[in-house]
mmCIF file of C-alpha atoms in Angstrom:
data_model
loop_
_atom_site.group_PDB
_atom_site.id
_atom_site.type_symbol
_atom_site.label_atom_id
_atom_site.label_comp_id
_atom_site.label_asym_id
_atom_site.label_seq_id
_atom_site.Cartn_x
_atom_site.Cartn_y
_atom_site.Cartn_z
ATOM 1 C CA UNK A 717 61.616 -58.676 98.648
ATOM 2 C CA UNK A 718 62.678 -60.781 95.723
ATOM 3 C CA UNK A 719 61.218 -63.947 97.187
ATOM 4 C CA UNK A 720 57.707 -62.119 97.044
ATOM 5 C CA UNK A 721 58.648 -60.930 93.536
ATOM 6 C CA UNK A 722 59.469 -64.226 91.969
ATOM 7 C CA UNK A 723 55.852 -65.446 92.868
ATOM 8 C CA UNK A 724 54.323 -62.027 92.003
ATOM 9 C CA UNK A 725 56.283 -59.742 89.419
ATOM 10 C CA UNK A 726 53.554 -57.064 90.177
ATOM 11 C CA UNK A 727 55.080 -56.833 93.740
ATOM 12 C CA UNK A 728 58.272 -55.300 92.414
ATOM 13 C CA UNK A 729 59.047 -51.948 93.957
ATOM 14 C CA UNK A 730 57.952 -48.963 91.456
ATOM 15 C CA UNK A 731 61.403 -47.501 92.064
ATOM 16 C CA UNK A 732 63.105 -50.644 90.769
ATOM 17 C CA UNK A 733 60.821 -51.254 88.291
ATOM 18 C CA UNK A 734 61.104 -47.541 86.886
ATOM 19 C CA UNK A 735 64.627 -47.870 86.698
ATOM 20 C CA UNK A 736 64.946 -51.149 85.018
ATOM 21 C CA UNK A 737 62.404 -49.690 82.293
ATOM 22 C CA UNK A 738 64.550 -46.829 81.813
ATOM 23 C CA UNK A 739 67.818 -48.891 81.333
ATOM 24 C CA UNK A 740 65.472 -51.050 78.562
ATOM 25 C CA UNK A 741 64.677 -47.785 77.144
ATOM 26 C CA UNK A 742 68.149 -46.364 76.801
ATOM 27 C CA UNK A 743 69.115 -49.928 75.568
ATOM 28 C CA UNK A 744 66.838 -49.274 72.811
ATOM 29 C CA UNK A 745 67.783 -45.954 71.848
ATOM 30 C CA UNK A 746 71.517 -46.935 71.997
ATOM 31 C CA UNK A 747 70.917 -49.738 69.559
ATOM 32 C CA UNK A 748 68.291 -47.714 67.251
ATOM 33 C CA UNK A 749 70.614 -47.855 64.483
ATOM 34 C CA UNK A 750 70.891 -51.671 64.461
ATOM 35 C CA UNK A 751 67.364 -52.534 64.352
ATOM 36 C CA UNK A 752 67.433 -53.524 60.784
ATOM 37 C CA UNK A 753 70.571 -55.534 61.328
ATOM 38 C CA UNK A 754 68.857 -57.248 64.533
ATOM 39 C CA UNK A 755 66.058 -58.295 62.312
ATOM 40 C CA UNK A 756 68.446 -59.714 59.535
ATOM 41 C CA UNK A 757 70.456 -61.678 62.066
ATOM 42 C CA UNK A 758 67.186 -63.039 63.690
ATOM 43 C CA UNK A 759 65.972 -64.326 60.394
ATOM 44 C CA UNK A 760 69.215 -66.117 59.533
ATOM 45 C CA UNK A 761 69.434 -67.830 62.941
ATOM 46 C CA UNK A 762 65.929 -68.881 62.530
ATOM 47 C CA UNK A 763 66.247 -69.733 58.974
ATOM 48 C CA UNK A 764 68.946 -72.607 60.274
ATOM 49 C CA UNK A 765 66.447 -74.039 62.379
ATOM 50 C CA UNK A 766 64.150 -76.796 61.367
ATOM 51 C CA UNK A 767 60.640 -75.175 62.922
ATOM 52 C CA UNK A 768 58.480 -78.404 62.325
ATOM 53 C CA UNK A 769 61.096 -80.799 64.272
ATOM 54 C CA UNK A 770 60.296 -83.745 66.338
ATOM 55 C CA UNK A 771 62.108 -85.994 68.792
ATOM 56 C CA UNK A 772 62.110 -89.780 67.690
ATOM 57 C CA UNK A 773 59.196 -91.543 69.244
ATOM 58 C CA UNK A 774 60.252 -93.474 72.408
ATOM 59 C CA UNK A 775 58.229 -96.588 73.084
ATOM 60 C CA UNK A 776 56.373 -97.457 76.204
ATOM 61 C CA UNK A 777 53.818 -100.352 76.298
ATOM 62 C CA UNK A 778 51.173 -99.787 73.646
ATOM 63 C CA UNK A 779 52.141 -96.289 73.188
ATOM 64 C CA UNK A 780 55.196 -94.166 71.606
ATOM 65 C CA UNK A 781 56.064 -90.864 73.262
ATOM 66 C CA UNK A 782 57.493 -87.876 71.583
ATOM 67 C CA UNK A 783 57.576 -83.869 71.337
ATOM 68 C CA UNK A 784 57.287 -81.959 68.360
ATOM 69 C CA UNK A 785 56.991 -78.446 67.070
ATOM 70 C CA UNK A 786 55.043 -76.724 64.286
ATOM 71 C CA UNK A 787 56.379 -73.902 62.107
ATOM 72 C CA UNK A 788 55.548 -70.443 63.649
ATOM 73 C CA UNK A 789 55.098 -72.027 66.924
ATOM 74 C CA UNK A 790 57.432 -71.321 69.639
ATOM 75 C CA UNK A 791 56.663 -73.957 72.267
ATOM 76 C CA UNK A 792 56.917 -77.885 72.349
ATOM 77 C CA UNK A 793 53.838 -79.981 71.794
ATOM 78 C CA UNK A 794 53.812 -83.545 74.014
ATOM 79 C CA UNK A 795 52.614 -86.155 71.842
ATOM 80 C CA UNK A 796 52.305 -89.770 71.530
ATOM 81 C CA UNK A 797 50.866 -92.661 68.871
ATOM 82 C CA UNK A 798 50.137 -95.947 68.856
ATOM 83 C CA UNK A 799 53.416 -98.432 69.019
ATOM 84 C CA UNK A 800 54.429 -98.941 65.424
ATOM 85 C CA UNK A 801 52.522 -95.880 64.108
ATOM 86 C CA UNK A 802 49.169 -94.598 64.045
ATOM 87 C CA UNK A 803 46.704 -91.615 64.785
ATOM 88 C CA UNK A 804 48.616 -89.077 66.884
ATOM 89 C CA UNK A 805 47.549 -87.533 70.321
ATOM 90 C CA UNK A 806 48.238 -84.352 71.428
ATOM 91 C CA UNK A 807 48.525 -84.540 75.115
ATOM 92 C CA UNK A 808 49.776 -81.130 75.785
ATOM 93 C CA UNK A 809 49.959 -77.870 73.273
ATOM 94 C CA UNK A 810 52.547 -75.760 74.631
ATOM 95 C CA UNK A 811 51.253 -72.894 71.806
ATOM 96 C CA UNK A 812 47.815 -73.250 72.926
ATOM 97 C CA UNK A 813 48.750 -73.091 76.855
ATOM 98 C CA UNK A 814 51.089 -69.996 76.061
ATOM 99 C CA UNK A 815 48.627 -67.947 74.866
ATOM 100 C CA UNK A 816 47.991 -64.549 76.309
ATOM 101 C CA UNK A 817 50.990 -65.259 78.589
ATOM 102 C CA UNK A 818 54.346 -62.715 78.651
ATOM 103 C CA UNK A 819 56.399 -65.686 79.355
ATOM 104 C CA UNK A 820 56.028 -69.519 79.468
ATOM 105 C CA UNK A 821 58.257 -72.404 79.865
ATOM 106 C CA UNK A 822 57.380 -76.072 79.955
ATOM 107 C CA UNK A 823 59.400 -77.903 82.558
ATOM 108 C CA UNK A 824 59.289 -81.715 83.019
ATOM 109 C CA UNK A 825 56.668 -84.243 81.557
ATOM 110 C CA UNK A 826 55.883 -87.471 83.177
ATOM 111 C CA UNK A 827 53.133 -89.839 82.090
ATOM 112 C CA UNK A 828 51.712 -92.602 84.637
ATOM 113 C CA UNK A 829 52.563 -96.099 84.263
ATOM 114 C CA UNK A 830 49.091 -96.993 83.237
ATOM 115 C CA UNK A 831 49.317 -93.855 80.608
ATOM 116 C CA UNK A 832 46.084 -92.524 82.184
ATOM 117 C CA UNK A 833 47.543 -89.230 83.434
ATOM 118 C CA UNK A 834 50.177 -86.831 82.492
ATOM 119 C CA UNK A 835 51.901 -84.713 85.044
ATOM 120 C CA UNK A 836 53.707 -81.563 83.609
ATOM 121 C CA UNK A 837 55.228 -78.435 85.231
ATOM 122 C CA UNK A 838 55.189 -74.832 83.756
ATOM 123 C CA UNK A 839 56.657 -71.850 84.893
ATOM 124 C CA UNK A 840 54.884 -68.744 83.624
ATOM 125 C CA UNK A 841 56.663 -65.980 85.332
ATOM 126 C CA UNK A 842 60.194 -66.623 84.377
ATOM 127 C CA UNK A 843 60.950 -67.039 88.190
ATOM 128 C CA UNK A 844 62.078 -70.907 87.676
ATOM 129 C CA UNK A 845 59.139 -71.918 90.264
ATOM 130 C CA UNK A 846 57.182 -74.401 88.358
ATOM 131 C CA UNK A 847 53.631 -75.500 89.197
ATOM 132 C CA UNK A 848 52.818 -79.058 88.484
ATOM 133 C CA UNK A 849 49.384 -80.046 87.230
ATOM 134 C CA UNK A 850 47.787 -83.580 86.382
ATOM 135 C CA UNK A 851 46.169 -84.075 83.269
ATOM 136 C CA UNK A 852 43.689 -86.902 82.211
ATOM 137 C CA UNK A 853 44.801 -88.283 79.092
ATOM 138 C CA UNK A 854 41.100 -89.881 78.434
ATOM 139 C CA UNK A 855 39.297 -86.284 78.589
ATOM 140 C CA UNK A 856 42.176 -83.752 77.837
ATOM 141 C CA UNK A 857 41.127 -81.987 81.278
ATOM 142 C CA UNK A 858 43.405 -81.061 84.033
ATOM 143 C CA UNK A 859 42.512 -82.061 87.602
ATOM 144 C CA UNK A 860 42.344 -79.002 90.269
ATOM 145 C CA UNK A 861 45.802 -80.313 91.809
ATOM 146 C CA UNK A 862 48.260 -77.475 91.207
ATOM 147 C CA UNK A 863 51.519 -77.983 93.187
ATOM 148 C CA UNK A 864 53.314 -74.643 93.547
ATOM 149 C CA UNK A 865 57.402 -73.822 94.184
ATOM 150 C CA UNK A 866 58.604 -76.981 92.782
ATOM 151 C CA UNK A 867 61.765 -77.532 90.842
ATOM 152 C CA UNK A 868 59.820 -78.917 87.971
ATOM 153 C CA UNK A 869 60.651 -82.745 87.946
ATOM 154 C CA UNK A 870 57.864 -85.205 89.061
ATOM 155 C CA UNK A 871 57.968 -88.986 89.256
ATOM 156 C CA UNK A 872 54.896 -91.645 89.383
ATOM 157 C CA UNK A 873 54.569 -94.373 91.719
ATOM 158 C CA UNK A 874 53.213 -97.642 90.152
ATOM 159 C CA UNK A 875 49.845 -96.835 91.644
ATOM 160 C CA UNK A 876 49.005 -94.388 88.917
ATOM 161 C CA UNK A 877 47.711 -91.871 91.598
ATOM 162 C CA UNK A 878 50.863 -90.931 93.577
ATOM 163 C CA UNK A 879 53.316 -88.522 92.489
ATOM 164 C CA UNK A 880 56.642 -87.361 93.797
ATOM 165 C CA UNK A 881 58.219 -84.180 93.568
ATOM 166 C CA UNK A 882 60.979 -81.676 94.844
ATOM 167 C CA UNK A 883 59.779 -78.558 96.387
ATOM 168 C CA UNK A 884 62.283 -75.255 96.739
ATOM 169 C CA UNK A 885 62.568 -73.384 99.952
ATOM 170 C CA UNK A 886 62.312 -69.582 100.316
ATOM 171 C CA UNK A 887 65.752 -69.202 99.135
ATOM 172 C CA UNK A 888 64.984 -71.159 95.939
ATOM 173 C CA UNK A 889 66.908 -74.450 97.178
ATOM 174 C CA UNK A 890 65.553 -77.609 96.296
ATOM 175 C CA UNK A 891 65.489 -78.971 99.615
ATOM 176 C CA UNK A 892 62.049 -81.098 100.400
ATOM 177 C CA UNK A 893 60.564 -84.094 98.557
ATOM 178 C CA UNK A 894 56.831 -84.351 98.727
ATOM 179 C CA UNK A 895 54.354 -87.220 97.782
ATOM 180 C CA UNK A 896 51.054 -86.268 96.196
ATOM 181 C CA UNK A 897 47.713 -87.948 95.791
ATOM 182 C CA UNK A 898 45.991 -86.926 92.349
ATOM 183 C CA UNK A 899 42.722 -85.233 93.397
ATOM 184 C CA UNK A 900 43.758 -84.056 96.742
ATOM 185 C CA UNK A 901 44.640 -80.629 97.874
ATOM 186 C CA UNK A 902 48.532 -79.865 97.730
ATOM 187 C CA UNK A 903 48.164 -78.715 101.512
ATOM 188 C CA UNK A 904 47.624 -82.526 102.064
ATOM 189 C CA UNK A 905 50.819 -83.537 100.531
ATOM 190 C CA UNK A 906 53.113 -85.343 102.834
ATOM 191 C CA UNK A 907 56.899 -84.478 103.370
ATOM 192 C CA UNK A 908 58.910 -87.408 102.539
ATOM 193 C CA UNK A 909 62.530 -86.142 102.915
ATOM 194 C CA UNK A 910 63.922 -82.803 104.186
ATOM 195 C CA UNK A 911 67.779 -82.001 103.506
ATOM 196 C CA UNK A 912 69.230 -80.652 106.543
ATOM 197 C CA UNK A 913 72.259 -79.390 104.782
ATOM 198 C CA UNK A 914 71.491 -76.265 102.900
ATOM 199 C CA UNK A 915 74.885 -77.096 100.909
ATOM 200 C CA UNK A 916 73.283 -79.793 99.503
ATOM 201 C CA UNK A 917 70.449 -80.029 96.631
ATOM 202 C CA UNK A 918 67.668 -82.709 96.254
ATOM 203 C CA UNK A 919 66.536 -84.690 93.305
ATOM 204 C CA UNK A 920 64.139 -87.295 92.604
ATOM 205 C CA UNK A 921 63.883 -89.834 89.835
ATOM 206 C CA UNK A 922 63.502 -93.597 89.290
ATOM 207 C CA UNK A 923 65.396 -96.658 88.343
ATOM 208 C CA UNK A 924 64.659 -98.153 84.768
ATOM 209 C CA UNK A 925 62.930 -100.901 86.045
ATOM 210 C CA UNK A 926 60.183 -98.768 87.590
ATOM 211 C CA UNK A 927 60.655 -100.564 91.006
ATOM 212 C CA UNK A 928 62.179 -97.596 93.079
ATOM 213 C CA UNK A 929 61.693 -93.903 93.341
ATOM 214 C CA UNK A 930 65.291 -92.575 94.055
ATOM 215 C CA UNK A 931 66.056 -89.675 96.231
ATOM 216 C CA UNK A 932 69.359 -88.296 95.652
ATOM 217 C CA UNK A 933 71.140 -85.516 97.976
ATOM 218 C CA UNK A 934 74.303 -84.149 96.518
ATOM 219 C CA UNK A 935 76.713 -81.172 96.396
ATOM 220 C CA UNK A 936 79.679 -80.902 93.713
ATOM 221 C CA UNK A 937 81.611 -83.955 95.498
ATOM 222 C CA UNK A 938 79.419 -85.889 97.620
ATOM 223 C CA UNK A 939 76.172 -87.759 97.183
ATOM 224 C CA UNK A 940 73.851 -89.890 99.108
ATOM 225 C CA UNK A 941 70.709 -92.062 97.846
ATOM 226 C CA UNK A 942 67.672 -93.321 99.335
ATOM 227 C CA UNK A 943 64.983 -95.840 97.598
ATOM 228 C CA UNK A 944 61.239 -95.751 97.891
ATOM 229 C CA UNK A 945 59.480 -99.150 96.747
ATOM 230 C CA UNK A 946 57.373 -97.779 93.736
ATOM 231 C CA UNK A 947 54.757 -100.429 94.659
ATOM 232 C CA UNK A 948 54.405 -99.036 98.267
ATOM 233 C CA UNK A 949 54.757 -95.311 97.785
ATOM 234 C CA UNK A 950 53.706 -94.661 101.258
ATOM 235 C CA UNK A 951 57.012 -96.687 102.643
ATOM 236 C CA UNK A 952 59.840 -94.767 104.218
ATOM 237 C CA UNK A 953 62.851 -93.964 102.061
ATOM 238 C CA UNK A 954 65.692 -96.325 102.688
ATOM 239 C CA UNK A 955 69.243 -95.083 102.766
ATOM 240 C CA UNK A 956 71.595 -97.004 100.710
ATOM 241 C CA UNK A 957 74.863 -95.721 102.103
ATOM 242 C CA UNK A 958 75.250 -92.516 104.251
ATOM 243 C CA UNK A 959 77.095 -89.709 102.951
ATOM 244 C CA UNK A 960 80.989 -89.439 103.084
ATOM 245 C CA UNK A 961 82.790 -86.258 101.921
ATOM 246 C CA UNK A 962 84.012 -86.868 98.336
ATOM 247 C CA UNK A 963 82.248 -90.061 97.750
ATOM 248 C CA UNK A 964 80.140 -90.225 94.806
ATOM 249 C CA UNK A 965 77.661 -92.994 93.641
ATOM 250 C CA UNK A 966 74.503 -93.449 91.977
ATOM 251 C CA UNK A 967 72.322 -96.586 92.010
ATOM 252 C CA UNK A 968 70.401 -98.848 89.273
ATOM 253 C CA UNK A 969 68.023 -101.815 89.978
ATOM 254 C CA UNK A 970 68.376 -105.229 88.517
ATOM 255 C CA UNK A 971 66.095 -107.999 89.626
ATOM 256 C CA UNK A 972 67.308 -108.680 93.334
ATOM 257 C CA UNK A 973 70.350 -106.709 93.453
ATOM 258 C CA UNK A 974 71.411 -103.007 93.039
ATOM 259 C CA UNK A 975 73.583 -101.789 90.648
ATOM 260 C CA UNK A 976 75.921 -99.028 92.132
ATOM 261 C CA UNK A 977 78.327 -96.669 90.219
ATOM 262 C CA UNK A 978 80.944 -95.327 92.982
ATOM 263 C CA UNK A 979 84.325 -93.690 93.531
ATOM 264 C CA UNK A 980 84.735 -95.315 96.820
ATOM 265 C CA UNK A 981 87.664 -97.449 97.806
ATOM 266 C CA UNK A 982 89.959 -95.261 95.628
ATOM 267 C CA UNK A 983 88.093 -95.589 92.514
ATOM 268 C CA UNK A 984 89.040 -92.005 91.391
ATOM 269 C CA UNK A 985 87.727 -92.881 87.816
ATOM 270 C CA UNK A 986 84.585 -94.999 89.333
ATOM 271 C CA UNK A 987 83.884 -98.690 89.457
ATOM 272 C CA UNK A 988 80.661 -100.338 89.185
ATOM 273 C CA UNK A 989 79.460 -102.689 92.045
ATOM 274 C CA UNK A 990 76.289 -104.630 92.831
ATOM 275 C CA UNK A 991 74.881 -105.315 96.248
ATOM 276 C CA UNK A 992 71.732 -107.320 97.543
ATOM 277 C CA UNK A 993 68.410 -105.236 97.651
ATOM 278 C CA UNK A 994 68.253 -106.717 101.266
ATOM 279 C CA UNK A 995 71.460 -105.468 102.358
ATOM 280 C CA UNK A 996 72.693 -102.442 100.051
ATOM 281 C CA UNK A 997 75.234 -100.768 102.398
ATOM 282 C CA UNK A 998 78.693 -100.428 101.024
ATOM 283 C CA UNK A 999 80.120 -103.198 103.370
ATOM 284 C CA UNK A 1000 78.108 -105.354 100.935
ATOM 285 C CA UNK A 1001 79.377 -103.913 97.397
ATOM 286 C CA UNK A 1002 81.196 -106.217 95.032
ATOM 287 C CA UNK A 1003 82.954 -105.328 91.890
ATOM 288 C CA UNK A 1004 81.050 -105.825 88.843
ATOM 289 C CA UNK A 1005 83.355 -103.612 86.338
ATOM 290 C CA UNK A 1006 86.379 -102.879 88.520
ATOM 291 C CA UNK A 1007 87.900 -99.459 88.518
ATOM 292 C CA UNK A 1008 90.717 -98.883 85.750
ATOM 293 C CA UNK A 1009 92.877 -95.856 86.214
ATOM 294 C CA UNK A 1010 92.349 -93.269 83.210
ATOM 295 C CA UNK A 1011 88.949 -94.742 82.202
ATOM 296 C CA UNK A 1012 86.248 -92.435 83.460
ATOM 297 C CA UNK A 1013 82.668 -94.167 83.777
ATOM 298 C CA UNK A 1014 80.093 -91.369 83.079
ATOM 299 C CA UNK A 1015 76.887 -93.084 83.139
ATOM 300 C CA UNK A 1016 75.368 -96.417 83.840
ATOM 301 C CA UNK A 1017 71.994 -98.139 82.812
ATOM 302 C CA UNK A 1018 70.596 -101.607 83.763
ATOM 303 C CA UNK A 1019 68.358 -103.397 81.153
ATOM 304 C CA UNK A 1020 66.915 -106.732 81.873
ATOM 305 C CA UNK A 1021 69.710 -108.498 80.133
ATOM 306 C CA UNK A 1022 72.604 -105.913 79.574
ATOM 307 C CA UNK A 1023 74.540 -103.353 81.556
ATOM 308 C CA UNK A 1024 75.357 -100.366 79.522
ATOM 309 C CA UNK A 1025 77.907 -97.855 80.684
ATOM 310 C CA UNK A 1026 78.988 -94.765 79.233
ATOM 311 C CA UNK A 1027 82.784 -94.217 79.833
ATOM 312 C CA UNK A 1028 85.804 -91.965 78.364
ATOM 313 C CA UNK A 1029 89.421 -92.998 77.658
ATOM 314 C CA UNK A 1030 92.357 -91.166 76.359
ATOM 315 C CA UNK A 1031 89.556 -88.160 75.919
ATOM 316 C CA UNK A 1032 87.196 -90.211 73.712
ATOM 317 C CA UNK A 1033 83.886 -91.485 74.584
ATOM 318 C CA UNK A 1034 82.444 -95.137 73.890
ATOM 319 C CA UNK A 1035 79.625 -96.929 75.267
ATOM 320 C CA UNK A 1036 79.873 -100.506 76.473
ATOM 321 C CA UNK A 1037 77.413 -103.197 76.541
ATOM 322 C CA UNK A 1038 77.991 -106.144 78.947
ATOM 323 C CA UNK A 1039 75.775 -109.188 78.941
ATOM 324 C CA UNK A 1040 74.734 -109.875 82.552
ATOM 325 C CA UNK A 1041 74.627 -113.509 81.977
ATOM 326 C CA UNK A 1042 78.254 -114.275 81.049
ATOM 327 C CA UNK A 1043 80.012 -110.840 81.296
ATOM 328 C CA UNK A 1044 80.822 -110.528 77.739
ATOM 329 C CA UNK A 1045 81.224 -107.118 76.380
ATOM 330 C CA UNK A 1046 81.307 -105.312 72.993
ATOM 331 C CA UNK A 1047 81.665 -101.352 72.572
ATOM 332 C CA UNK A 1048 80.194 -98.794 70.327
ATOM 333 C CA UNK A 1049 82.882 -96.256 69.336
ATOM 334 C CA UNK A 1050 83.991 -94.369 66.153
ATOM 335 C CA UNK A 1051 87.086 -93.619 64.315
ATOM 336 C CA UNK A 1052 87.203 -90.096 64.648
ATOM 337 C CA UNK A 1053 89.577 -87.522 66.347
ATOM 338 C CA UNK A 1054 86.843 -85.997 68.363
ATOM 339 C CA UNK A 1055 83.165 -86.772 69.032
ATOM 340 C CA UNK A 1056 80.643 -87.068 71.616
ATOM 341 C CA UNK A 1057 78.272 -89.957 72.857
ATOM 342 C CA UNK A 1058 75.194 -89.981 75.116
ATOM 343 C CA UNK A 1059 72.720 -92.818 76.412
ATOM 344 C CA UNK A 1060 68.934 -92.396 75.878
ATOM 345 C CA UNK A 1061 67.749 -95.164 77.725
ATOM 346 C CA UNK A 1062 63.987 -94.631 76.956
ATOM 347 C CA UNK A 1063 61.254 -96.111 79.026
ATOM 348 C CA UNK A 1064 61.591 -99.825 78.874
ATOM 349 C CA UNK A 1065 63.670 -102.301 80.861
ATOM 350 C CA UNK A 1066 63.121 -105.497 79.152
ATOM 351 C CA UNK A 1067 64.414 -104.721 75.541
ATOM 352 C CA UNK A 1068 67.477 -105.577 73.276
ATOM 353 C CA UNK A 1069 67.633 -102.063 71.430
ATOM 354 C CA UNK A 1070 69.654 -99.113 72.987
ATOM 355 C CA UNK A 1071 69.159 -95.945 71.617
ATOM 356 C CA UNK A 1072 71.991 -93.380 71.870
ATOM 357 C CA UNK A 1073 72.979 -90.116 70.496
ATOM 358 C CA UNK A 1074 76.092 -89.126 68.879
ATOM 359 C CA UNK A 1075 77.539 -85.887 67.576
ATOM 360 C CA UNK A 1076 80.436 -85.403 65.309
#
């Protein structure tokens, strides 16, 4: 009855619980002479961690959002401050939320476009079944909304009241995308997309422009994307290109066109194409960055004036910034034998600042 136990641990059969407890007791007895060493190792590892760490604030409109930790705390705090600095607001304190719970894990956190609401997901059973709740940031109080059995991620439409999320099936597979209206009961949520192939998983995200909700269905070598207009959240998802075995692609949005990164047409290491929003199917895909064998394109982000891609060639990564106005390019790379790079696009489309991560 594992499905039942994942939702209610007390439903575990007594004989199984007794066996697991006996195994734990045996382990403690067998390692009894290492208790002091365990404590020393734990203290050493903890001593190497900056306990009061925080992420770099990410600007969005009048605010900057970040997460932080306090010394002695185990869980993150979700915070914001006025853009450019000012009084910190703690939107959600994981240490407070986790009080009295044997297990607590924070999943995805998403603030609405108008900065009034916060959707956050929590697993308090260790089951990887996240319950999404919505908090009013003016009062700090949660709505009665409680959306169970989700994968954790949620995406806001632009109206500030519609939320999209992925729900798991009875076998723990992410198969359904639902639409929820804040302040309504979860039973009224609308099924937006159901994946018919149990070999595929479903995810939900959004373009950096905020214009489209993106539903992607994928396995390890095939993908398929659908778009929902974030200004019309009740509109039906629109298929970009039907799945074909071995074809992987993902999309970004730039003004009146889509930017598609794809391995179609023999582009084993991927190419970047564009297509008009009015006709996004593959027949209309035109090369923007042609395929180059041996140069693997790993990520693509479309800003207002620039297209940024993360690629790897000869084993080393680099970030290439392409001006969309004239197609000129420059790269971010390092003169080292080995290192890693990643793009951290943030929340804002119209910016000339790129944040990226580097690890030597």
